[in-house]
Amino acid sequence: MAAVSVFPSPAELGAALARSVAEAAAEAVASGGRFTLGLSGGSLVPLLARELPAALRAAPGAEPSRWLVAFCDERLVPPEHPDSTGGAYRSQLLSQLPRPSPHVLWVTPGLGPEETARDYEGQLRMAFPGEATPRFDLLLLGVGPDGHTCSLFPGHALLQEQNSLISFLEDSSKPPPQRVTMTLPLLNAAKALLVVATGASKAPVIKRILEPPEEQREESESLPAARLRPRSGRLRWLLDQEAAKELRIPLEKCP
């Protein structure tokens, strides 16, 4: 069962998210020598850019030099394009982290969608030798008003993908159309998933996912974000009050 934590505003949520990342990093580095982190884009970028550097200063064992960072999805645009997730993290967050920097698996620019997905999956497999399905220590995910997460959209054929770790699409319902994305088998192999949602526009879909009416349960459970079901890991939702306002289930209300 997923844990659901609710914060008064995105500011408090962002600080808690950053502390969670820093604590997970310190624990992973202490136990295994490295921390493997998957990042999603959108509103997560400024949240982490604002809060994570300070959280790392308060958690010296987190050691960003021991991190392996990958992207949960990427838009196939040049790295300097404003829609580039990697470009946004490079300019807003990674430039603030202490040296030596994390090892980042960048999506190779200039390839076609299928070749980009194949190349990025190859990078992942090299970074997790001996693991049939890599197990990230932590994946940070968002959710759209339509229930999409990463670049997995409602009703899309990629939701049925079981063989590839990384797949591609050329018909994203949200521009830009060409993207690569982690697939559900890779997402659900993670040791921990944190799903972040803020704002009133997310409230209806959060209600559908976390508290679906019985007559809509089957439809709601088919939404991409509702299919985040870690096989042996932890799933936690971080919401602000606006995103959680339609929920009636027991919640952890955070200061």
Coordinates of C-alpha atoms in Angstrom, one line a residue:
M1 CA 0.0 0.0 0.0
A2 CA 1.3 3.4 -0.9
A3 CA 2.1 6.0 1.8
V4 CA 0.6 9.4 1.1
S5 CA 2.1 12.6 2.7
V6 CA 0.4 16.0 2.4
F7 CA 2.1 19.3 2.8
P8 CA 0.7 22.8 3.2
S9 CA 2.3 24.1 0.1
P10 CA 4.9 23.3 -2.6
A11 CA 7.6 25.0 -0.5
E12 CA 7.2 22.5 2.4
L13 CA 6.9 19.6 0.0
G14 CA 10.0 20.6 -1.9
A15 CA 12.1 20.7 1.3
A16 CA 10.7 17.3 2.4
L17 CA 11.5 15.9 -1.1
A18 CA 15.1 17.2 -0.9
R19 CA 15.6 15.7 2.6
S20 CA 14.2 12.4 1.4
V21 CA 16.7 12.3 -1.5
A22 CA 19.6 13.3 0.7
E23 CA 18.7 10.7 3.3
A24 CA 18.3 8.0 0.7
A25 CA 21.7 8.9 -0.8
A26 CA 23.5 8.8 2.5
E27 CA 21.9 5.4 3.3
A28 CA 22.8 3.9 -0.1
V29 CA 26.4 5.3 -0.1
A30 CA 26.9 3.9 3.4
S31 CA 25.6 0.5 2.6
G32 CA 26.6 -0.1 -1.0
G33 CA 29.1 2.6 -2.0
R34 CA 26.9 4.4 -4.5
F35 CA 23.4 5.9 -4.9
T36 CA 21.4 5.4 -8.0
L37 CA 18.8 8.0 -8.8
G38 CA 16.3 8.5 -11.6
L39 CA 15.0 12.0 -12.3
S40 CA 11.8 13.2 -14.0
G41 CA 11.4 16.7 -15.4
G42 CA 8.8 19.4 -15.3
S43 CA 8.1 21.0 -12.0
L44 CA 10.5 18.7 -10.2
V45 CA 13.5 20.5 -11.7
P46 CA 12.9 23.9 -9.9
L47 CA 11.8 22.1 -6.7
L48 CA 15.0 20.2 -6.5
A49 CA 17.2 23.1 -7.7
R50 CA 15.8 25.2 -4.9
E51 CA 16.0 22.7 -2.1
L52 CA 18.4 19.9 -2.7
P53 CA 21.8 21.8 -2.4
A54 CA 20.9 22.9 1.1
A55 CA 19.6 19.4 2.1
L56 CA 22.9 17.9 0.9
R57 CA 25.0 20.3 3.0
A58 CA 23.0 19.0 6.0
A59 CA 23.7 15.4 5.1
P60 CA 27.4 15.1 4.5
G61 CA 27.3 11.3 4.0
A62 CA 25.2 11.8 0.8
E63 CA 28.3 12.4 -1.3
P64 CA 27.1 13.4 -4.8
S65 CA 30.3 12.1 -6.3
R66 CA 29.0 8.6 -5.5
W67 CA 25.8 9.1 -7.4
L68 CA 24.7 7.5 -10.6
V69 CA 21.9 9.7 -12.1
A70 CA 19.6 8.8 -15.0
F71 CA 16.5 10.3 -16.5
C72 CA 13.2 8.6 -16.3
D73 CA 12.2 10.1 -19.6
E74 CA 13.5 12.6 -22.1
R75 CA 12.1 14.7 -24.9
L76 CA 14.1 14.3 -28.1
V77 CA 15.2 17.9 -28.5
P78 CA 18.7 19.4 -28.5
P79 CA 20.2 19.6 -25.0
E80 CA 20.0 23.4 -25.0
H81 CA 16.3 23.4 -25.9
P82 CA 14.0 24.6 -23.1
D83 CA 12.0 21.3 -23.3
S84 CA 15.2 19.2 -22.6
T85 CA 15.0 17.5 -19.2
G86 CA 18.7 16.9 -19.1
G87 CA 19.4 20.4 -20.1
A88 CA 17.2 21.8 -17.4
Y89 CA 18.9 19.7 -14.7
R90 CA 22.4 20.6 -16.1
S91 CA 21.7 24.3 -15.8
Q92 CA 19.5 24.5 -12.8
L93 CA 20.6 21.7 -10.4
L94 CA 23.7 19.9 -11.4
S95 CA 25.8 23.1 -11.6
Q96 CA 25.0 23.7 -7.9
L97 CA 26.2 20.4 -6.6
P98 CA 29.6 20.0 -5.0
R99 CA 32.5 18.6 -7.1
P100 CA 33.2 15.9 -8.0
S101 CA 29.9 15.8 -9.7
P102 CA 27.6 12.8 -10.0
H103 CA 28.0 10.4 -12.9
V104 CA 25.1 11.2 -15.2
L105 CA 23.8 9.0 -18.0
W106 CA 22.9 11.5 -20.7
V107 CA 20.6 10.7 -23.5
T108 CA 22.7 10.8 -26.7
P109 CA 21.5 13.7 -29.0
G110 CA 21.1 13.4 -32.7
L111 CA 19.8 9.8 -32.9
G112 CA 16.4 8.7 -34.1
P113 CA 13.9 7.7 -31.5
E114 CA 14.4 3.9 -31.7
E115 CA 18.2 4.2 -31.7
T116 CA 18.1 6.7 -28.8
A117 CA 16.1 4.2 -26.7
R118 CA 18.4 1.3 -27.6
D119 CA 21.4 3.4 -26.8
Y120 CA 20.1 4.6 -23.4
E121 CA 19.1 1.1 -22.5
G122 CA 22.6 0.0 -23.3
Q123 CA 24.0 2.7 -21.0
L124 CA 21.8 1.5 -18.2
R125 CA 22.8 -2.1 -18.6
M126 CA 26.4 -1.2 -18.5
A127 CA 25.8 0.8 -15.3
F128 CA 24.0 -2.1 -13.7
P129 CA 26.1 -5.1 -14.7
G130 CA 24.7 -8.5 -13.9
E131 CA 21.2 -7.2 -13.2
A132 CA 18.5 -8.4 -15.7
T133 CA 16.4 -5.4 -14.6
P134 CA 18.3 -2.6 -12.9
R135 CA 17.0 -1.7 -9.4
F136 CA 17.4 2.1 -8.8
D137 CA 17.7 3.1 -5.2
L138 CA 15.2 5.9 -5.9
L139 CA 13.1 7.2 -8.8
L140 CA 11.5 10.6 -8.6
L141 CA 8.3 10.8 -10.7
G142 CA 5.5 13.3 -11.4
V143 CA 2.0 12.8 -12.6
G144 CA 0.0 14.8 -15.1
P145 CA -3.7 15.8 -15.0
D146 CA -4.4 12.9 -17.4
G147 CA -2.6 10.4 -15.1
H148 CA 0.5 10.1 -17.2
T149 CA 3.9 9.5 -15.6
C150 CA 7.3 9.7 -17.3
S151 CA 6.3 9.6 -21.0
L152 CA 3.7 6.8 -20.4
F153 CA 0.4 8.2 -21.5
P154 CA -3.1 6.8 -21.0
G155 CA -4.1 4.2 -23.5
H156 CA -0.7 4.1 -25.2
A157 CA 0.8 0.8 -26.4
L158 CA 3.9 1.4 -24.3
L159 CA 1.9 0.5 -21.2
Q160 CA 2.0 -3.1 -22.4
E161 CA 5.8 -3.2 -22.9
Q162 CA 7.4 -6.0 -20.9
N163 CA 10.7 -6.6 -22.6
S164 CA 12.5 -3.3 -23.0
L165 CA 13.8 -1.1 -20.1
I166 CA 13.7 2.0 -22.3
S167 CA 11.3 2.5 -25.1
F168 CA 10.4 5.3 -27.5
L169 CA 7.4 7.1 -28.8
E170 CA 6.8 9.4 -31.7
D171 CA 3.2 10.3 -30.9
S172 CA 3.2 11.8 -27.4
S173 CA -0.1 13.5 -26.6
K174 CA 1.9 16.3 -25.0
P175 CA 4.5 18.1 -27.1
P176 CA 7.2 17.5 -28.2
P177 CA 6.0 14.2 -29.8
Q178 CA 9.3 12.3 -29.9
R179 CA 10.5 10.9 -26.5
V180 CA 12.2 8.1 -24.8
T181 CA 11.0 6.7 -21.4
M182 CA 11.5 4.1 -18.8
T183 CA 9.0 1.4 -19.0
L184 CA 6.8 0.0 -16.2
P185 CA 9.0 -3.1 -15.6
L186 CA 12.0 -0.8 -14.9
L187 CA 10.0 1.6 -12.8
N188 CA 8.4 -1.1 -10.7
A189 CA 11.8 -2.7 -10.1
A190 CA 13.0 0.3 -8.1
K191 CA 13.7 0.1 -4.4
A192 CA 11.8 3.3 -3.8
L193 CA 9.4 5.5 -5.9
L194 CA 8.5 9.0 -4.8
V195 CA 5.6 10.5 -6.8
V196 CA 5.1 14.3 -6.5
A197 CA 2.0 16.2 -7.4
T198 CA 1.1 19.8 -6.6
G199 CA -1.8 22.2 -7.5
A200 CA -5.5 22.0 -7.8
S201 CA -5.3 20.8 -11.4
K202 CA -4.0 17.4 -10.2
A203 CA -6.7 16.9 -7.5
P204 CA -9.2 15.0 -9.7
V205 CA -6.6 12.5 -11.1
I206 CA -5.1 12.0 -7.6
K207 CA -8.6 11.1 -6.4
R208 CA -9.1 8.7 -9.3
I209 CA -5.7 7.0 -8.6
L210 CA -5.7 6.8 -4.8
E211 CA -9.4 6.7 -4.0
P212 CA -11.3 5.5 -7.1
P213 CA -15.1 5.1 -7.0
E214 CA -16.0 1.5 -7.3
E215 CA -17.8 2.0 -10.6
Q216 CA -14.6 3.6 -12.1
R217 CA -12.0 1.3 -10.4
E218 CA -11.0 -0.6 -13.5
E219 CA -10.7 2.5 -15.6
S220 CA -8.7 4.3 -12.9
E221 CA -6.4 1.4 -12.3
S222 CA -5.4 1.5 -16.0
L223 CA -4.0 5.0 -15.7
P224 CA -0.2 5.0 -16.0
A225 CA 0.5 6.5 -12.6
A226 CA -1.9 4.0 -11.0
R227 CA 0.3 1.2 -12.5
L228 CA 3.2 2.2 -10.3
R229 CA 3.3 -0.9 -8.1
P230 CA 6.9 -1.7 -7.0
R231 CA 7.5 -5.4 -6.9
S232 CA 9.5 -5.3 -3.7
G233 CA 10.1 -1.6 -3.1
R234 CA 8.4 1.3 -1.4
L235 CA 5.9 3.8 -3.0
R236 CA 5.2 7.1 -1.5
W237 CA 3.1 10.0 -2.8
L238 CA 4.1 13.6 -1.8
L239 CA 1.2 16.0 -2.4
D240 CA 0.4 19.6 -1.5
Q241 CA -2.9 20.4 0.0
E242 CA -4.4 21.6 -3.3
A243 CA -3.5 18.3 -5.0
A244 CA -4.9 16.3 -2.1
K245 CA -8.1 18.3 -1.5
E246 CA -10.5 15.6 -2.9
L247 CA -9.0 12.7 -0.9
R248 CA -10.8 11.2 2.1
I249 CA -8.5 8.3 2.8
P250 CA -6.2 8.5 5.9
L251 CA -3.2 10.8 5.1
E252 CA 0.0 11.8 6.8
K253 CA -0.3 15.5 7.2
C254 CA 3.1 17.1 7.4
P255 CA 4.0 20.6 8.8

